CSV table of C-alpha atoms in Angstrom, one decimal:
chain,number,residue,atom,x,y,z
A,1,MET,CA,2.4,48.6,109.9
A,2,ASN,CA,3.6,48.3,106.4
A,3,ARG,CA,2.2,51.4,104.3
A,4,ASN,CA,1.1,49.3,101.4
A,5,TYR,CA,-0.9,47.0,103.4
A,6,LEU,CA,-2.6,50.0,105.1
A,7,ASN,CA,-3.7,51.5,101.5
A,8,TYR,CA,-5.0,48.2,100.5
A,9,ILE,CA,-7.3,48.1,103.6
A,10,LEU,CA,-8.5,51.6,102.9
A,11,LYS,CA,-9.4,50.9,99.3
A,12,PHE,CA,-11.2,47.7,100.2
A,13,SER,CA,-13.3,49.5,102.9
A,14,PHE,CA,-14.3,52.2,100.5
A,15,ILE,CA,-15.5,49.6,98.0
A,16,VAL,CA,-17.4,47.8,100.7
A,17,LEU,CA,-19.0,51.1,101.9
A,18,PHE,CA,-20.0,52.1,98.4
A,19,LEU,CA,-21.8,48.7,97.6
A,20,ILE,CA,-23.7,48.9,101.1
A,21,LEU,CA,-24.8,52.4,100.5
A,22,SER,CA,-26.0,51.7,96.9
A,23,TYR,CA,-27.9,48.7,98.1
A,24,SER,CA,-29.6,50.7,101.0
A,25,ILE,CA,-30.7,53.3,98.2
A,26,ILE,CA,-32.2,50.7,95.9
A,27,TRP,CA,-33.9,49.1,98.7
A,28,ALA,CA,-35.5,52.3,100.0
A,29,ALA,CA,-36.6,53.3,96.6
A,30,SER,CA,-38.3,50.2,96.1
A,31,ASN,CA,-40.3,50.6,99.3
A,32,ASN,CA,-41.1,54.1,98.7
A,33,LEU,CA,-38.8,55.4,101.4
A,34,LEU,CA,-37.1,58.3,99.8
A,35,PRO,CA,-38.6,61.5,100.8
A,36,PHE,CA,-37.4,63.6,97.9
A,37,PHE,CA,-38.6,61.4,95.0
A,38,ASN,CA,-42.2,61.9,93.6
A,39,TYR,CA,-43.5,58.4,93.4
A,40,SER,CA,-46.9,59.3,92.2
A,41,GLU,CA,-45.6,60.8,89.0
A,42,VAL,CA,-43.6,57.9,88.3
A,43,GLU,CA,-46.3,55.3,88.7
A,44,THR,CA,-48.7,57.7,86.7
A,45,SER,CA,-46.1,57.8,83.9
A,46,LYS,CA,-45.6,54.0,84.1
A,47,GLU,CA,-49.5,53.5,83.8
A,48,ILE,CA,-49.8,55.8,80.9
A,49,ILE,CA,-46.9,54.1,78.9
A,50,GLU,CA,-48.4,50.7,79.5
A,51,ALA,CA,-52.0,52.0,78.6
A,52,THR,CA,-50.8,53.6,75.4
A,53,SER,CA,-48.8,50.7,74.4
A,54,SER,CA,-52.0,48.5,74.8
A,55,TYR,CA,-54.0,50.4,72.1
A,56,PRO,CA,-54.8,48.4,68.8
A,57,GLU,CA,-52.5,49.4,66.2
A,58,ALA,CA,-53.8,51.8,63.5
A,59,THR,CA,-57.5,51.0,64.5
A,60,SER,CA,-60.4,52.8,66.1
A,61,SER,CA,-63.5,51.6,67.7
A,62,PRO,CA,-66.6,52.3,65.2
A,63,GLU,CA,-68.7,53.4,68.2
A,64,THR,CA,-66.3,56.3,69.0
A,65,SER,CA,-65.0,57.2,65.4
A,66,THR,CA,-66.1,60.5,63.8
A,67,PRO,CA,-68.2,59.9,60.7
A,68,PRO,CA,-66.9,61.8,57.5
A,69,ILE,CA,-68.6,65.1,56.5
A,70,ILE,CA,-70.9,64.5,53.4
A,71,ILE,CA,-72.1,67.7,51.7
A,72,ASP,CA,-75.4,67.5,50.0
A,73,PHE,CA,-74.4,69.2,46.7
A,74,SER,CA,-78.1,69.7,45.9
A,75,THR,CA,-78.3,72.4,48.7
A,76,TYR,CA,-76.4,74.7,46.3
A,77,LEU,CA,-78.9,74.2,43.6
A,78,ILE,CA,-81.9,75.5,45.7
A,79,ASN,CA,-82.6,78.2,43.2
A,80,ILE,CA,-83.0,75.7,40.2
A,81,LYS,CA,-86.4,74.5,39.4
A,82,ASN,CA,-87.8,71.3,38.0
A,83,LYS,CA,-88.6,71.7,34.2
A,84,GLU,CA,-91.8,69.5,34.6
A,85,ASN,CA,-93.4,72.1,37.0
A,86,TYR,CA,-93.2,74.8,34.6
A,87,PRO,CA,-95.1,73.6,31.4
A,88,ALA,CA,-95.9,77.2,30.5
A,89,TYR,CA,-92.3,78.2,30.2
A,90,GLN,CA,-89.9,77.8,27.2
A,91,THR,CA,-86.0,78.1,26.9
A,92,THR,CA,-85.0,81.4,25.2
A,93,ASP,CA,-81.9,83.5,25.0
A,94,PHE,CA,-83.8,86.6,26.2
A,95,PRO,CA,-82.4,88.5,29.3
A,96,TYR,CA,-82.9,86.9,32.5
A,97,ASP,CA,-85.5,89.0,34.6
A,98,ASN,CA,-87.9,88.7,37.5
A,99,ASN,CA,-90.2,86.3,35.5
A,100,SER,CA,-87.4,84.0,34.6
A,101,ILE,CA,-86.4,80.7,36.1
A,102,PHE,CA,-83.4,78.4,35.6
A,103,ALA,CA,-84.6,74.7,35.4
A,104,PHE,CA,-82.7,71.4,35.1
A,105,ALA,CA,-82.4,70.1,31.6
A,106,LYS,CA,-79.9,67.3,32.4
A,107,SER,CA,-78.1,66.8,35.6
A,108,GLU,CA,-75.2,64.8,37.1
A,109,ILE,CA,-73.7,63.8,33.9
A,110,ILE,CA,-70.7,61.9,35.0
A,111,ASN,CA,-68.7,60.6,32.2
A,112,LEU,CA,-64.9,60.3,32.7
A,113,LYS,CA,-64.3,60.4,28.9
A,114,ILE,CA,-65.8,63.9,28.7
A,115,VAL,CA,-63.2,66.7,28.4
A,116,SER,CA,-65.5,69.8,28.0
A,117,MET,CA,-69.2,70.5,27.6
A,118,VAL,CA,-70.0,74.0,26.3
A,119,PRO,CA,-73.2,75.7,25.1
A,120,ARG,CA,-73.2,77.7,22.0
A,121,MET,CA,-76.2,79.5,20.6
A,122,GLY,CA,-78.7,76.9,21.9
A,123,TYR,CA,-76.5,73.8,21.0
A,124,ILE,CA,-74.3,72.0,23.3
A,125,PHE,CA,-71.0,70.7,22.0
A,126,VAL,CA,-69.4,67.7,24.2
A,127,THR,CA,-65.7,67.0,23.5
A,128,TYR,CA,-64.4,63.6,24.6
A,129,ASP,CA,-60.9,62.2,25.4
A,130,ASP,CA,-60.5,60.7,21.6
A,131,ASN,CA,-61.0,64.4,20.3
A,132,SER,CA,-64.7,63.4,18.9
A,133,ILE,CA,-67.3,65.9,19.4
A,134,SER,CA,-71.0,65.1,19.9
A,135,LEU,CA,-73.8,67.7,19.3
A,136,LEU,CA,-76.8,67.9,21.6
A,137,ASP,CA,-79.8,70.3,21.7
A,138,ASN,CA,-80.5,72.8,24.6
A,139,THR,CA,-82.1,70.2,26.7
A,140,GLY,CA,-79.0,67.6,26.4
A,141,ASN,CA,-80.7,65.4,23.7
A,142,VAL,CA,-78.3,64.0,21.1
A,143,ILE,CA,-78.4,65.5,17.6
A,144,PHE,CA,-75.2,64.0,16.4
A,145,ASP,CA,-73.2,61.3,18.4
A,146,LYS,CA,-70.3,62.6,16.2
A,147,ILE,CA,-70.6,65.8,14.2
A,148,PRO,CA,-70.0,65.0,10.5
A,149,ASP,CA,-66.4,65.5,9.4
A,150,GLY,CA,-65.6,69.0,8.0
A,151,TYR,CA,-68.2,71.0,9.8
A,152,THR,CA,-67.3,73.5,12.5
A,153,PHE,CA,-69.5,75.8,14.3
A,154,ALA,CA,-69.2,79.4,13.0
A,155,GLY,CA,-70.6,81.3,16.0
A,156,VAL,CA,-72.6,83.6,13.7
A,157,ARG,CA,-76.2,83.9,12.7
A,158,ASP,CA,-78.0,84.4,9.5
A,159,ILE,CA,-80.7,86.9,8.8
A,160,GLU,CA,-83.3,84.5,10.2
A,161,ASN,CA,-81.2,84.2,13.4
A,162,ARG,CA,-80.2,80.6,12.9
A,163,PRO,CA,-76.9,79.5,14.2
A,164,LEU,CA,-74.5,78.5,11.5
A,165,PHE,CA,-71.8,76.0,10.7
A,166,LEU,CA,-68.9,76.2,8.3
A,167,PHE,CA,-68.0,73.4,5.6
A,168,GLU,CA,-65.7,74.2,2.9
A,169,ASP,CA,-65.9,77.9,3.4
A,170,LYS,CA,-69.7,77.9,3.1
A,171,TYR,CA,-72.3,78.5,5.6
A,172,TYR,CA,-75.0,75.9,6.7
A,173,TYR,CA,-77.7,75.8,9.2
A,174,LEU,CA,-79.6,72.8,10.7
A,175,ASP,CA,-83.1,72.5,9.7
A,176,ILE,CA,-86.0,70.9,11.6
A,177,ASN,CA,-84.8,67.6,10.5
A,178,ASN,CA,-81.3,68.2,11.5
A,179,ILE,CA,-80.1,68.2,8.1
A,180,PHE,CA,-77.3,70.7,7.1
A,181,THR,CA,-78.7,73.3,4.7
A,182,LEU,CA,-76.9,76.0,2.7
A,183,SER,CA,-77.3,79.5,4.1
A,184,GLU,CA,-77.1,82.8,2.2
A,185,TYR,CA,-75.1,84.4,4.9
A,186,ASP,CA,-72.6,87.1,4.1
A,187,GLU,CA,-70.3,88.4,6.7
A,188,GLY,CA,-70.2,92.0,5.3
A,189,ARG,CA,-74.1,92.2,5.1
A,190,ASN,CA,-75.0,90.0,8.0
A,191,GLY,CA,-72.3,90.2,10.6
A,192,ARG,CA,-72.9,91.9,13.8
A,193,GLY,CA,-69.3,93.2,14.5
A,194,ILE,CA,-68.3,91.6,17.8
A,195,GLN,CA,-67.3,87.9,17.5
A,196,PHE,CA,-69.0,86.0,20.3
A,197,ASP,CA,-72.0,83.7,20.8
A,198,TYR,CA,-74.4,86.6,20.8
A,199,PRO,CA,-78.1,86.0,21.4
A,200,SER,CA,-80.7,86.4,18.7
A,201,TYR,CA,-81.6,90.0,19.2
A,202,TYR,CA,-78.0,91.3,19.4
A,203,GLY,CA,-77.2,93.8,16.4
A,204,GLU,CA,-80.6,92.6,14.8
A,205,SER,CA,-81.5,94.6,11.7
A,206,ASN,CA,-84.9,96.2,11.8
A,207,SER,CA,-87.7,95.4,9.2
A,208,ILE,CA,-87.3,98.6,7.1
A,209,ILE,CA,-83.5,98.9,6.1
A,210,GLU,CA,-80.8,96.6,5.5
A,211,LYS,CA,-77.0,96.6,4.6
A,212,TYR,CA,-75.9,96.7,1.0
A,213,LYS,CA,-72.5,96.4,-0.5
A,214,TYR,CA,-71.1,98.5,-3.4
A,215,GLY,CA,-67.6,97.7,-4.4
A,216,ASN,CA,-65.7,97.1,-1.3
A,217,PHE,CA,-67.7,99.4,0.9
A,218,TYR,CA,-71.1,99.2,2.8
A,219,GLY,CA,-74.1,101.4,3.2
A,220,LEU,CA,-77.8,101.1,4.2
A,221,ARG,CA,-81.0,101.0,2.0
A,222,TYR,CA,-84.4,100.5,2.2
A,223,ILE,CA,-85.5,96.8,2.1
A,224,LYS,CA,-88.5,97.1,-0.4
A,225,SER,CA,-87.4,100.0,-2.6
A,226,LYS,CA,-83.7,99.4,-2.5
A,227,ALA,CA,-83.4,103.1,-2.3
A,228,VAL,CA,-80.2,104.2,-0.6
A,229,TYR,CA,-80.5,105.4,3.1
A,230,LEU,CA,-76.8,105.9,3.9
A,231,SER,CA,-74.4,105.8,1.0
A,232,ALA,CA,-71.9,103.0,0.8
A,233,TYR,CA,-68.8,104.9,1.9
A,234,TYR,CA,-67.9,102.6,5.0
A,235,LYS,CA,-65.6,99.6,5.6
A,236,ALA,CA,-68.4,98.5,8.0
A,237,ILE,CA,-71.8,99.6,9.0
A,238,TYR,CA,-74.1,98.3,11.8
A,239,SER,CA,-77.7,98.2,12.5
A,240,TYR,CA,-79.7,100.9,14.3
A,241,SER,CA,-79.9,100.6,18.0
A,242,GLU,CA,-81.9,103.1,20.2
A,243,GLY,CA,-82.1,105.4,17.2
A,244,ILE,CA,-78.5,105.6,16.3
A,245,CYS,CA,-76.3,103.3,14.0
A,246,SER,CA,-72.4,103.3,14.0
A,247,ALA,CA,-70.1,103.1,10.9
A,248,ILE,CA,-66.3,102.5,10.4
A,249,TYR,CA,-64.8,104.8,7.9
A,250,SER,CA,-61.2,104.5,6.6
A,251,ASN,CA,-59.8,107.9,5.8
A,252,TYR,CA,-57.2,109.0,3.2
A,253,TYR,CA,-54.2,107.5,5.3
A,254,GLY,CA,-56.1,104.1,5.8
A,255,GLN,CA,-56.8,104.9,9.5
A,256,ASP,CA,-60.2,103.5,10.7
A,257,ARG,CA,-62.6,106.0,12.5
A,258,LEU,CA,-65.8,105.3,14.1
A,259,PHE,CA,-68.8,107.5,13.4
A,260,PHE,CA,-72.4,107.6,14.7
A,261,TYR,CA,-75.5,108.8,12.7
A,262,ASN,CA,-79.1,109.5,14.0
A,263,GLU,CA,-82.3,108.5,12.1
A,264,LYS,CA,-82.1,111.9,10.2
A,265,ARG,CA,-78.9,110.4,8.7
A,266,GLN,CA,-76.9,113.1,10.5
A,267,SER,CA,-73.5,112.6,12.1
A,268,VAL,CA,-73.9,112.9,15.9
A,269,SER,CA,-70.5,112.6,17.3
A,270,LYS,CA,-66.9,113.6,16.6
A,271,GLU,CA,-64.8,110.8,15.2
A,272,TYR,CA,-63.7,108.1,17.7
A,273,LEU,CA,-61.7,104.8,17.2
A,274,PRO,CA,-63.1,101.4,16.8
A,275,PRO,CA,-62.0,98.6,19.2
A,276,LEU,CA,-58.6,97.0,18.7
A,277,THR,CA,-60.1,93.5,18.4
A,278,ASN,CA,-63.6,92.3,17.7
A,279,GLY,CA,-63.8,89.4,20.2
A,280,ILE,CA,-65.8,89.3,23.3
A,281,GLU,CA,-63.5,91.6,25.2
A,282,SER,CA,-64.9,94.4,23.0
A,283,LEU,CA,-68.3,93.9,24.1
A,284,GLY,CA,-70.1,97.3,24.2
A,285,TYR,CA,-69.0,98.7,20.9
A,286,TYR,CA,-71.1,99.5,17.7
A,287,TYR,CA,-74.6,99.4,19.5
A,288,PHE,CA,-76.3,101.5,22.1
A,289,ASP,CA,-77.5,99.8,25.3
A,290,HIS,CA,-79.4,101.5,28.0
A,291,GLY,CA,-78.2,104.9,26.4
A,292,LEU,CA,-74.6,104.1,26.2
A,293,THR,CA,-72.1,102.7,23.8
A,294,ARG,CA,-68.5,102.0,23.9
A,295,ILE,CA,-65.8,104.1,22.1
A,296,ARG,CA,-62.1,104.5,22.1
A,297,THR,CA,-59.5,107.3,22.1
A,298,GLU,CA,-55.8,107.4,21.7
A,299,GLU,CA,-53.3,110.0,22.9
A,300,ASN,CA,-49.4,109.7,22.6
A,301,GLY,CA,-50.0,106.0,21.7
A,302,VAL,CA,-52.1,105.3,24.9
A,303,SER,CA,-55.3,104.0,24.2
A,304,LYS,CA,-58.3,104.7,26.5
A,305,GLU,CA,-61.7,103.1,26.7
A,306,LEU,CA,-64.9,105.2,27.3
A,307,LEU,CA,-68.6,105.2,27.3
A,308,MET,CA,-70.7,107.7,25.3
A,309,TYR,CA,-74.3,108.8,25.8
A,310,LYS,CA,-76.6,109.4,22.8
A,311,ASP,CA,-76.1,113.1,23.3
A,312,THR,CA,-72.3,112.4,22.9
A,313,THR,CA,-71.5,113.4,26.4
A,314,LEU,CA,-69.1,110.9,28.2
A,315,PHE,CA,-70.0,108.7,31.2
A,316,GLN,CA,-67.9,109.6,34.2
A,317,LEU,CA,-65.8,106.4,35.3
A,318,PRO,CA,-64.7,106.3,38.9
A,319,PRO,CA,-61.2,107.4,39.5
A,320,ASP,CA,-58.5,105.0,39.2
A,321,PHE,CA,-60.8,102.3,37.5
A,322,GLU,CA,-60.6,100.8,34.1
A,323,LEU,CA,-63.4,100.0,31.8
A,324,VAL,CA,-63.2,96.3,30.8
A,325,SER,CA,-66.6,95.6,29.3
A,326,TYR,CA,-70.2,96.7,28.9
A,327,ASN,CA,-73.4,94.9,28.1
A,328,ASN,CA,-76.9,94.6,29.4
A,329,GLY,CA,-76.5,97.9,30.9
A,330,VAL,CA,-73.7,96.8,33.2
A,331,LEU,CA,-70.1,98.0,33.3
A,332,ILE,CA,-67.2,95.7,34.4
A,333,LEU,CA,-64.6,97.9,36.1
A,334,LYS,CA,-61.1,97.0,37.0
A,335,LYS,CA,-58.8,98.3,39.6
A,336,GLY,CA,-55.5,96.5,40.3
A,337,ASN,CA,-56.3,92.7,40.1
A,338,LYS,CA,-60.0,93.1,41.4
A,339,TYR,CA,-63.2,93.5,39.3
A,340,GLY,CA,-66.5,94.9,40.1
A,341,TYR,CA,-69.9,95.6,38.5
A,342,MET,CA,-71.5,99.1,38.0
A,343,LYS,CA,-74.9,99.9,36.6
A,344,TYR,CA,-75.4,102.3,33.7
A,345,THR,CA,-77.0,104.7,36.2
A,346,GLY,CA,-73.4,105.0,38.0
A,347,GLU,CA,-74.7,102.9,41.0
A,348,TRP,CA,-72.2,100.0,42.0
A,349,LEU,CA,-74.0,96.6,41.5
A,350,THR,CA,-71.2,94.9,43.3
A,351,ASP,CA,-68.1,95.9,45.2
A,352,PRO,CA,-64.8,95.3,43.1
A,353,VAL,CA,-64.2,92.1,45.1
A,354,TYR,CA,-63.9,89.5,42.2
A,355,LYS,CA,-60.9,87.8,40.9
A,356,TYR,CA,-62.8,87.0,37.6
A,357,ALA,CA,-65.9,88.9,36.4
A,358,GLY,CA,-67.6,87.8,33.2
A,359,PRO,CA,-69.7,90.1,31.0
A,360,PHE,CA,-73.4,90.0,31.6
A,361,ILE,CA,-74.8,87.9,28.7
A,362,GLU,CA,-78.6,87.1,28.5
A,363,GLY,CA,-78.9,88.9,31.8
A,364,VAL,CA,-76.5,86.7,34.0
A,365,ALA,CA,-72.8,86.7,34.6
A,366,VAL,CA,-70.1,84.3,36.0
A,367,VAL,CA,-68.1,85.6,38.8
A,368,SER,CA,-65.4,84.1,41.1
A,369,GLN,CA,-63.6,85.4,44.1
A,370,GLY,CA,-61.3,82.5,44.5
A,371,SER,CA,-60.9,79.0,42.8
A,372,LYS,CA,-64.5,78.3,42.3
A,373,TYR,CA,-67.3,80.0,40.2
A,374,GLY,CA,-70.8,81.1,40.7
A,375,LEU,CA,-73.7,83.0,38.6
A,376,ILE,CA,-75.4,86.2,39.6
A,377,ASP,CA,-78.2,88.1,38.0
A,378,ILE,CA,-78.6,91.7,36.7
A,379,ASN,CA,-79.6,92.9,40.2
A,380,GLY,CA,-76.4,91.3,41.8
A,381,ASN,CA,-78.5,88.4,43.3
A,382,THR,CA,-76.8,84.9,43.6
A,383,ILE,CA,-78.2,82.2,41.2
A,384,LEU,CA,-75.4,79.8,41.9
A,385,PRO,CA,-72.9,80.1,44.8
A,386,GLU,CA,-69.2,80.0,44.1
A,387,VAL,CA,-68.8,76.4,44.5
A,388,PHE,CA,-68.4,75.1,40.9
A,389,ASP,CA,-65.2,74.1,39.1
A,390,PHE,CA,-66.5,75.6,35.8
A,391,ILE,CA,-69.6,77.7,34.7
A,392,SER,CA,-70.2,78.6,31.1
A,393,SER,CA,-71.6,81.9,30.0
A,394,CYS,CA,-75.2,81.7,29.2
A,395,SER,CA,-75.8,81.0,25.6
A,396,GLY,CA,-79.1,80.2,23.9
A,397,GLY,CA,-80.7,80.0,27.1
A,398,VAL,CA,-78.3,77.3,28.4
A,399,VAL,CA,-75.9,77.3,31.1
A,400,ILE,CA,-73.5,74.4,32.0
A,401,MET,CA,-71.6,73.9,35.1
A,402,HIS,CA,-69.3,71.2,36.4
A,403,GLU,CA,-68.2,69.9,39.8
A,404,GLU,CA,-65.6,67.4,40.0
A,405,GLU,CA,-67.5,65.0,42.4
A,406,ASN,CA,-70.9,65.7,40.9
A,407,GLY,CA,-70.3,65.8,37.2
A,408,TYR,CA,-71.9,68.1,34.7
A,409,TYR,CA,-75.4,70.0,35.0
A,410,ILE,CA,-77.2,71.5,32.1
A,411,LEU,CA,-79.6,74.3,33.1
A,412,ASN,CA,-82.3,76.1,30.8
A,413,LYS,CA,-83.1,79.6,31.3
A,414,MET,CA,-86.9,79.7,30.8
A,415,HIS,CA,-89.5,82.5,30.3
A,416,PRO,CA,-93.3,82.3,30.2
A,417,ILE,CA,-94.9,81.7,26.9
A,418,PRO,CA,-95.5,83.9,24.9
A,419,VAL,CA,-92.2,85.9,25.2
A,420,GLU,CA,-90.8,88.8,23.5
A,421,PRO,CA,-87.3,90.4,23.5
A,422,ASN,CA,-87.0,93.8,25.1
A,423,THR,CA,-86.0,95.7,22.0
A,424,SER,CA,-86.5,99.5,21.1
A,425,GLU,CA,-89.0,100.5,18.4
A,426,GLU,CA,-87.3,102.1,15.4
A,427,SER,CA,-89.0,105.3,13.9
A,428,ILE,CA,-87.3,104.9,10.4
A,429,GLN,CA,-90.0,105.0,7.8
A,430,GLU,CA,-89.7,104.4,4.1
């Protein structure tokens, strides 16, 4: 037999055998006859694929959908009262205490044109996106839709404790008819040292003595007789607080030094240094508060902030902590990038856990541990939780907070009528 013919027969037989075998396997699989194949998994997978492909595209049944979580923001305002329920209370700038309340003046002011809303000494300044500024009273009622051109807020008070405005280098206050009226304010005689929106009682003069100016220097004299009490040797001098006054003296070399005098006009401390600046960051200088005042030393060009008792001994700060501020009997201390509050007694009011810790003003402070802000009282109790995008310092009995979805809230700090500031009695007599 021809060899080529034999090879052809073998190849043809092999092809036929392969086709028969393939057909047999396919037939067996279609009838679930292959023992090594898991048909249940295949069928289940097929059902899943078909079921999945049958779902409506990008839709869900309203009966089975999860409703959105809606937060009732009013739950965060549980400590805030309704003003109408407290007719025997009035808005004041006196320190918040156990008899005080915070009450709504205006709430949920949602106006997309408002850029900022800030309280200042009992007024509220509202800035709009066109840079115009309106002036409100402490309850949110409009005084001026637009503050008259040329008038700016000075952030100081005259001898009658009226907040002042500047116009062409002169000071004006708003009378009861909201008319700008010229004030006799003089920075040297009436200024209180630290530039911030201070309450009416901060650095207030007593009824016996006053500042006077002789040449370029200041001293103290009796109001009635004008007799000199402390001679005018000083670059600046400040009112008595807790029986002691402070004064800044420029020495022969033009270096400023801070001195303290008792009511017998005796110097009661060695010379210290005044603050490097006179903004709110220097709160605690010039006046005694709960028996302490802030002072500064410098050694080898390194400045150090301290607190001094009236007997001239120094308050012992905890190791590794830096004094940042002092007011209302509370220290702000810093370690690393964290802040905490300590009482004048040396007890911690709060642990140093805050990313931001504002000074206590009018008995309350703004705090933040993250990106939101809250408000605490002098005992460390929470008045407002840390859920607000902005909370102002208290000024003139007014606090303003803002939350993006809920707008602005205006709160009034209120005390029972009548109310008097907690100030010490002066023993100076003429």
